[in-house]
Coordinates of C-alpha atoms in Angstrom, one line a residue:
M1 CA 80.6 170.9 65.4
T2 CA 82.3 173.2 63.2
K3 CA 79.8 176.2 64.2
N4 CA 79.2 177.9 67.3
F5 CA 75.3 177.9 67.8
V6 CA 74.8 180.9 69.2
E7 CA 77.1 182.6 67.5
E8 CA 75.7 182.1 64.3
L9 CA 72.2 183.4 65.7
R10 CA 74.0 186.2 66.9
W11 CA 75.2 187.0 64.0
R12 CA 72.0 187.1 61.9
G13 CA 70.5 189.1 65.0
M14 CA 67.8 185.6 65.3
L15 CA 68.9 185.6 68.9
A16 CA 67.1 187.8 71.9
Q17 CA 66.9 185.7 74.4
I18 CA 68.6 183.7 76.2
M19 CA 68.8 181.4 79.4
P20 CA 72.2 181.9 81.7
G21 CA 74.1 178.8 80.3
T22 CA 72.7 178.3 77.0
E23 CA 75.7 178.2 75.0
E24 CA 78.3 176.6 78.0
F25 CA 75.9 173.5 77.2
L26 CA 75.6 173.5 73.8
N27 CA 79.1 174.0 73.3
K28 CA 79.6 171.6 75.6
E29 CA 77.5 169.1 73.7
M30 CA 75.8 167.3 71.1
A31 CA 72.7 169.1 72.0
T32 CA 68.6 167.7 71.3
A33 CA 66.1 171.3 70.9
Y34 CA 62.9 171.9 70.5
L35 CA 60.5 173.8 68.6
G36 CA 56.9 174.0 68.8
T37 CA 53.9 175.0 66.9
D38 CA 50.4 174.5 66.7
P39 CA 48.8 172.9 63.4
T40 CA 45.3 175.5 63.7
A41 CA 46.0 176.0 59.1
D42 CA 47.5 173.8 56.6
S43 CA 50.9 175.2 55.9
L44 CA 53.1 176.9 57.8
H45 CA 52.8 181.3 56.3
I46 CA 56.8 183.2 56.8
G47 CA 55.5 184.3 60.8
H48 CA 56.8 181.1 61.0
L49 CA 60.1 180.6 59.4
C50 CA 62.7 182.3 62.4
G51 CA 61.6 180.1 64.5
I52 CA 62.0 177.2 61.3
M53 CA 64.7 178.9 59.8
M54 CA 67.0 178.9 63.4
L55 CA 66.4 174.3 63.7
R56 CA 68.1 175.0 60.5
H57 CA 70.9 176.1 62.5
L58 CA 70.7 173.5 64.8
Q59 CA 71.0 171.2 63.1
Q60 CA 73.9 172.6 61.2
C61 CA 75.5 172.9 63.5
G62 CA 76.0 169.5 64.2
H63 CA 72.5 169.6 66.8
K64 CA 69.5 167.1 67.0
P65 CA 65.8 169.3 66.1
I66 CA 62.9 167.6 66.8
I67 CA 59.7 170.0 65.0
L68 CA 56.6 169.5 68.3
I69 CA 53.0 169.7 66.4
G70 CA 50.8 170.5 69.0
G71 CA 48.5 168.3 68.1
A72 CA 47.3 168.8 72.7
T73 CA 47.9 172.2 72.8
G74 CA 45.8 172.8 69.3
M75 CA 43.0 171.6 70.3
I76 CA 43.0 174.3 73.3
G77 CA 45.0 178.1 72.4
D78 CA 47.8 180.3 73.9
P79 CA 47.2 184.1 74.5
S80 CA 50.6 184.8 74.3
G81 CA 50.3 187.6 72.3
K82 CA 47.0 186.8 71.4
S83 CA 43.7 189.3 71.5
Q84 CA 41.0 186.7 71.1
E85 CA 40.6 182.7 72.1
R86 CA 41.5 180.7 69.4
N87 CA 38.8 178.2 67.6
L88 CA 39.7 175.0 68.9
L89 CA 39.7 172.3 65.8
T90 CA 38.9 168.3 65.5
Q91 CA 40.9 166.0 65.9
E92 CA 40.9 164.9 62.1
T93 CA 41.9 169.1 61.1
L94 CA 44.6 168.2 63.4
Y95 CA 46.1 165.6 61.5
H96 CA 45.2 166.7 58.0
N97 CA 47.2 170.3 59.7
Q98 CA 50.0 167.9 61.0
E99 CA 51.1 166.4 57.2
C100 CA 51.1 169.3 56.0
I101 CA 53.3 171.1 58.1
K102 CA 55.5 168.3 57.1
R103 CA 56.2 168.3 53.8
Q104 CA 56.8 171.8 54.4
V105 CA 59.6 171.0 57.2
A106 CA 61.0 168.2 55.6
K107 CA 62.5 171.1 53.3
F108 CA 64.4 173.2 56.0
L109 CA 65.9 169.9 58.2
D110 CA 67.2 166.3 57.3
F111 CA 64.8 163.8 58.7
E112 CA 66.5 160.8 56.8
A113 CA 70.4 162.6 58.4
E114 CA 71.9 159.5 58.9
G115 CA 73.5 160.1 62.6
P116 CA 72.1 161.5 66.2
N117 CA 71.7 164.5 64.8
S118 CA 68.5 163.7 62.4
A119 CA 65.6 165.6 63.2
E120 CA 62.6 164.0 63.8
M121 CA 58.5 165.2 64.4
V122 CA 56.6 164.7 67.5
N123 CA 52.8 164.8 68.4
N124 CA 52.2 166.1 71.8
Y125 CA 48.3 165.1 71.1
D126 CA 50.1 161.2 71.6
W127 CA 51.5 161.5 75.6
M128 CA 48.5 164.0 76.0
K129 CA 45.0 161.9 74.6
D130 CA 45.1 159.5 77.3
F131 CA 46.0 161.6 80.4
T132 CA 43.5 161.9 82.8
F133 CA 42.1 165.0 84.4
L134 CA 43.0 163.6 87.9
D135 CA 46.8 162.6 87.1
F136 CA 47.6 165.8 85.4
A137 CA 46.4 167.5 88.6
R138 CA 48.2 165.1 90.6
E139 CA 51.6 164.8 89.1
V140 CA 51.7 168.6 87.3
G141 CA 49.5 170.5 88.9
K142 CA 51.1 170.3 92.0
H143 CA 54.8 171.7 91.3
I144 CA 54.0 174.8 89.7
T145 CA 52.1 177.6 91.4
V146 CA 49.4 180.0 91.1
N147 CA 51.0 183.1 91.7
Y148 CA 53.8 182.4 89.5
M149 CA 51.4 181.7 86.2
M150 CA 49.6 184.2 87.2
A151 CA 52.6 186.4 87.2
K152 CA 53.6 185.8 83.4
D153 CA 53.3 189.0 81.1
S154 CA 50.6 186.8 79.1
V155 CA 48.6 186.1 82.3
Q156 CA 49.4 189.7 82.8
K157 CA 47.4 191.4 79.6
R158 CA 44.8 189.6 78.5
L159 CA 43.6 189.8 82.6
N160 CA 44.5 193.8 82.5
G161 CA 42.2 194.5 79.5
E162 CA 43.3 193.4 76.6
A163 CA 41.3 191.8 75.2
R164 CA 37.3 191.9 75.8
D165 CA 37.0 188.1 77.3
G166 CA 39.4 187.8 79.5
L167 CA 41.4 185.2 79.6
S168 CA 39.5 181.3 80.3
F169 CA 40.8 179.0 82.0
T170 CA 41.1 176.2 79.4
E171 CA 44.4 179.1 78.2
F172 CA 45.2 179.5 81.6
T173 CA 46.0 176.4 81.6
Y174 CA 48.1 176.4 78.6
Q175 CA 51.7 177.3 79.9
L176 CA 51.5 173.4 81.8
L177 CA 51.0 171.9 79.4
Q178 CA 53.2 174.0 77.0
G179 CA 55.9 173.2 80.4
Y180 CA 54.9 169.5 80.2
D181 CA 55.7 169.1 76.2
F182 CA 59.6 169.9 77.9
L183 CA 59.4 168.6 80.9
Y184 CA 58.4 164.9 78.5
L185 CA 60.4 165.1 76.4
Y186 CA 63.6 166.4 78.2
Q187 CA 62.3 162.1 79.9
H188 CA 61.5 160.3 77.0
K189 CA 64.3 162.2 74.2
G190 CA 66.9 164.1 75.6
C191 CA 66.0 167.3 75.5
K192 CA 67.3 169.3 77.4
L193 CA 66.5 172.9 75.0
Q194 CA 63.7 174.9 73.7
L195 CA 64.1 177.4 71.2
G196 CA 60.8 179.5 70.0
G197 CA 59.1 183.5 69.8
N198 CA 60.0 186.2 71.3
D199 CA 56.5 185.8 72.6
Q200 CA 56.9 182.7 73.8
W201 CA 60.1 183.2 76.8
G202 CA 56.6 182.5 80.0
N203 CA 56.0 179.3 78.6
M204 CA 59.3 177.8 77.7
T205 CA 60.3 179.2 81.0
T206 CA 57.6 177.6 82.6
G207 CA 59.2 174.5 81.2
T208 CA 62.5 174.9 82.5
E209 CA 61.1 175.8 86.5
L210 CA 58.6 171.9 85.9
I211 CA 62.2 170.1 85.1
R212 CA 63.9 170.2 88.2
R213 CA 60.8 170.9 90.6
T214 CA 59.6 167.5 88.9
L215 CA 63.0 165.7 89.0
G216 CA 65.3 167.6 90.9
I217 CA 67.5 171.0 90.8
E218 CA 70.2 169.3 89.4
N219 CA 68.3 168.6 86.2
E220 CA 69.5 171.8 83.4
A221 CA 66.9 172.4 80.7
Y222 CA 67.7 175.9 78.3
A223 CA 65.1 178.1 76.6
L224 CA 66.5 180.6 73.9
T225 CA 64.1 182.6 72.3
C226 CA 64.7 184.7 68.3
P227 CA 62.8 188.0 68.2
L228 CA 59.4 188.7 67.1
I229 CA 60.1 190.0 62.8
T230 CA 59.8 193.1 62.2
K231 CA 59.3 195.5 59.1
S232 CA 61.9 199.0 59.3
D233 CA 58.6 201.3 58.8
G234 CA 57.4 198.7 62.7
N235 CA 54.9 197.4 60.4
K236 CA 53.6 193.6 61.4
F237 CA 56.0 191.3 59.1
G238 CA 54.5 188.9 56.6
K239 CA 51.7 190.9 55.8
T240 CA 50.5 192.3 52.7
E241 CA 47.3 193.2 51.5
S242 CA 45.5 190.0 51.4
G243 CA 46.7 188.5 54.0
N244 CA 49.4 185.8 54.6
V245 CA 52.5 184.4 53.5
W246 CA 51.9 180.9 53.8
L247 CA 55.0 178.2 52.3
D248 CA 51.8 176.2 50.3
R249 CA 51.7 177.6 47.0
K250 CA 47.6 176.7 47.0
R251 CA 47.9 180.0 48.8
T252 CA 50.4 182.0 48.0
S253 CA 51.0 181.1 43.8
P254 CA 55.0 180.9 43.9
Y255 CA 55.0 183.7 42.3
R256 CA 53.8 186.3 44.7
F257 CA 55.8 184.6 47.8
Y258 CA 59.0 185.8 45.2
Q259 CA 57.3 189.3 44.5
F260 CA 57.6 190.4 48.5
W261 CA 60.6 188.8 48.8
L262 CA 61.6 191.8 46.0
N263 CA 60.2 194.1 46.9
V264 CA 60.5 194.5 51.0
S265 CA 63.0 197.9 51.4
D266 CA 66.6 197.7 52.0
A267 CA 67.0 198.6 55.2
D268 CA 65.0 195.4 55.8
A269 CA 67.0 192.6 52.8
E270 CA 69.7 193.9 54.8
R271 CA 68.2 191.9 58.0
Y272 CA 65.6 189.5 56.1
I273 CA 68.8 188.4 53.6
K274 CA 70.0 186.8 57.5
I275 CA 67.7 185.4 59.2
F276 CA 65.9 183.6 56.1
T277 CA 68.7 182.5 54.2
S278 CA 71.7 179.9 54.7
L279 CA 74.2 182.1 53.1
E280 CA 77.9 182.4 55.5
K281 CA 78.3 185.6 56.6
E282 CA 81.6 186.8 54.1
E283 CA 79.3 186.0 50.8
I284 CA 76.6 187.9 53.1
E285 CA 78.3 191.3 53.8
A286 CA 79.5 191.3 49.5
L287 CA 76.8 191.5 49.1
I288 CA 75.7 193.7 51.3
A289 CA 78.7 196.4 50.6
E290 CA 78.2 195.6 47.0
H291 CA 74.0 196.4 47.1
Q292 CA 75.1 199.9 48.2
T293 CA 77.2 201.3 45.6
D294 CA 74.1 201.0 43.9
P295 CA 71.0 200.3 45.5
G296 CA 68.3 200.8 42.7
R297 CA 69.9 198.3 41.1
R298 CA 68.4 195.8 44.3
I299 CA 70.7 193.3 44.8
L300 CA 70.3 191.6 47.8
Q301 CA 66.5 191.6 47.2
K302 CA 66.7 189.8 44.0
R303 CA 69.0 187.3 46.3
L304 CA 66.6 186.9 49.0
A305 CA 64.5 185.8 47.0
E306 CA 65.7 184.0 45.6
E307 CA 67.5 181.8 47.4
V308 CA 64.1 181.8 49.7
T309 CA 61.8 180.7 46.6
V310 CA 64.3 177.9 46.0
M311 CA 64.2 177.1 50.1
V312 CA 60.5 176.8 50.2
H313 CA 59.5 176.2 46.3
S314 CA 61.4 175.3 44.1
A315 CA 64.6 175.7 40.9
E316 CA 62.0 175.8 39.1
D317 CA 58.9 178.0 40.2
L318 CA 62.0 181.1 41.1
A319 CA 62.6 180.0 37.1
M320 CA 58.8 180.8 36.7
A321 CA 58.1 183.4 39.3
Q322 CA 61.0 185.0 37.3
E323 CA 60.2 185.3 33.5
A324 CA 56.0 186.6 35.1
S325 CA 58.0 189.0 36.7
G326 CA 59.3 190.2 33.6
I327 CA 56.1 190.4 31.3
L328 CA 55.1 193.7 32.5
F329 CA 57.8 195.6 32.2
G330 CA 59.8 193.4 30.1
K331 CA 59.9 191.8 26.9
S332 CA 58.3 188.5 26.4
T333 CA 56.2 186.0 24.0
K334 CA 53.1 183.8 23.6
E335 CA 55.3 181.2 23.8
G336 CA 56.7 182.7 28.2
L337 CA 53.1 183.8 28.9
E338 CA 52.2 180.0 28.4
R339 CA 54.5 178.3 30.2
L340 CA 53.3 179.9 33.3
D341 CA 50.9 178.4 36.1
E342 CA 47.4 179.0 35.2
Q343 CA 47.3 180.7 38.9
T344 CA 51.4 182.8 38.2
F345 CA 49.5 184.1 34.8
L346 CA 46.1 185.2 37.0
D347 CA 48.2 187.0 38.8
V348 CA 51.2 188.7 37.6
F349 CA 47.7 190.9 35.7
D350 CA 45.9 190.9 39.0
G351 CA 44.4 194.1 39.3
V352 CA 44.7 194.3 35.3
P353 CA 40.5 196.2 34.0
H354 CA 39.0 192.7 33.2
F355 CA 36.6 191.2 30.9
T356 CA 34.5 188.4 29.3
L357 CA 33.6 187.3 26.4
D358 CA 31.3 184.5 24.6
R359 CA 33.4 181.7 22.8
S360 CA 30.5 182.1 20.2
L361 CA 32.2 185.8 19.3
L362 CA 35.9 183.9 17.6
G363 CA 36.4 184.2 14.6
Q364 CA 35.5 188.5 14.3
P365 CA 38.4 190.6 13.3
A366 CA 39.7 192.5 16.4
V367 CA 38.5 195.9 15.9
D368 CA 35.0 194.3 16.5
L369 CA 35.6 192.6 19.3
L370 CA 37.2 194.2 21.8
T371 CA 35.2 197.7 20.9
R372 CA 32.1 196.2 22.7
E373 CA 30.5 197.0 25.3
E374 CA 31.4 194.2 27.3
T375 CA 35.5 194.0 26.0
K376 CA 35.6 198.3 26.1
V377 CA 40.0 197.5 25.6
F378 CA 39.6 200.6 23.3
P379 CA 36.7 203.0 22.8
S380 CA 36.1 203.2 19.0
K381 CA 37.2 201.5 16.4
S382 CA 39.4 204.3 14.9
E383 CA 41.3 204.6 17.7
M384 CA 42.2 200.7 17.2
R385 CA 43.2 201.5 14.0
K386 CA 45.6 204.4 14.2
L387 CA 47.4 202.7 17.0
V388 CA 47.5 199.6 15.7
Q389 CA 48.8 201.2 12.5
G390 CA 51.7 203.4 14.9
G391 CA 52.1 200.1 15.9
G392 CA 50.7 200.6 19.8
V393 CA 48.6 197.3 20.1
S394 CA 49.8 193.5 20.6
L395 CA 47.8 190.3 21.6
N396 CA 49.8 188.6 23.3
K397 CA 52.4 190.0 23.4
E398 CA 53.0 190.3 19.8
K399 CA 52.3 194.0 17.8
I400 CA 49.4 193.0 15.7
S401 CA 50.2 194.1 12.3
A402 CA 46.3 194.8 11.0
F403 CA 43.4 195.9 12.8
D404 CA 40.4 193.3 11.5
R405 CA 42.9 190.4 12.0
P406 CA 40.4 187.7 13.2
L407 CA 40.4 187.0 16.2
T408 CA 40.0 182.7 16.4
A409 CA 40.3 179.5 19.8
D410 CA 44.7 179.5 18.7
D411 CA 45.1 182.8 20.1
L412 CA 43.7 181.5 23.2
I413 CA 46.4 181.5 26.0
G414 CA 45.3 177.9 28.1
G415 CA 42.5 177.9 25.5
K416 CA 41.1 180.8 28.0
Y417 CA 42.7 184.4 28.2
L418 CA 43.3 187.0 25.9
L419 CA 45.6 189.2 27.0
V420 CA 45.8 192.8 25.0
Q421 CA 48.3 195.4 25.2
R422 CA 47.3 199.0 24.9
G423 CA 50.4 201.2 24.8
K424 CA 53.5 200.4 26.8
K425 CA 52.0 200.0 30.3
N426 CA 48.4 199.0 29.7
Y427 CA 46.9 196.4 30.1
Y428 CA 43.9 193.9 29.9
L429 CA 43.4 190.8 30.2
I430 CA 40.1 188.9 28.0
T431 CA 39.0 185.6 30.0
V432 CA 36.7 183.8 26.7
K433 CA 33.6 181.5 27.7

């Protein structure tokens, strides 16, 4: 093992709570550790990334990571940090979500590694589906008292009025189910460490307690959490006006994903580049020092956005996102616009005035088509003539030299779009149907 896992998390700002003896245990032997995620959607979002990066660092430090998909617990819901009970999912939906999540996690962890620390994915539905209620009550329930369960912060918050509907018995049992996951993995996979977000500390310590009470106090188990990531202004990390920033390109395009990281504040960029990349300490410190000499160049944000976009998507997606990012404020060509996929193209011009034009009108002069009531890019024909003569009008990023040139199907980007630019900053997008 070349690096100390706990030290790695500590300098990166990824360590919140750690049980006594955990660091000594990790230094003594190759450890198996797991982190659980509920498959409540068919994609992870960047709120999950800190936990996934913990597993990545764990494997890079020579230990074995297990990602646990909560197929069983996902059917119940976890009260930790929530104000409402979750919707319960069907088995078919959970299986679909699990397969999608595995494809995403495989970009961070090596499931094909030769040697004992190859990553593994498990689903707690596999060992819970045939577990009867009577068996669970006898084998698990008798070891943990209600007093112990009631003392957990996650339970107390729900009982003290933070949720309208209180706490259902289903959710109350969640910590026992999660605790049993740890016990099962301890017995069947030699897993002695659980990782998770800091809101999971109560559930995680229930697991270590269940192991000791079931198997004997000499059976040591450990827990370690990462902090819940926030923005420097205190607001929730990973949320935008349109909702979560997802790892699935269908939910959040690589361009929007890249833009999210590119637009974080200087203070957040300093923290995030440690948490969300695998760059070494010396390189990060050099980047921070260079950034501080000239913050306007946004060196940290650019490197952060590059690293995370390649890790989650690909180098090709990064190149497209960078090209797209330069379109609004830099030079581009029709060929450059054509290289973008349709979703990226639409994302770049999201928010600009958008018109629709009937395809049968193609072939008419630009001055007629761009002053129509339904495509009023210019208020009058005379104004358009003046702007064209002054070199102030572009079609698909190329200057128009004649205001009466016809607009034809050959001008369409992707066979359906026209991009008109009036002056330097005013864009208009026309969809031809």
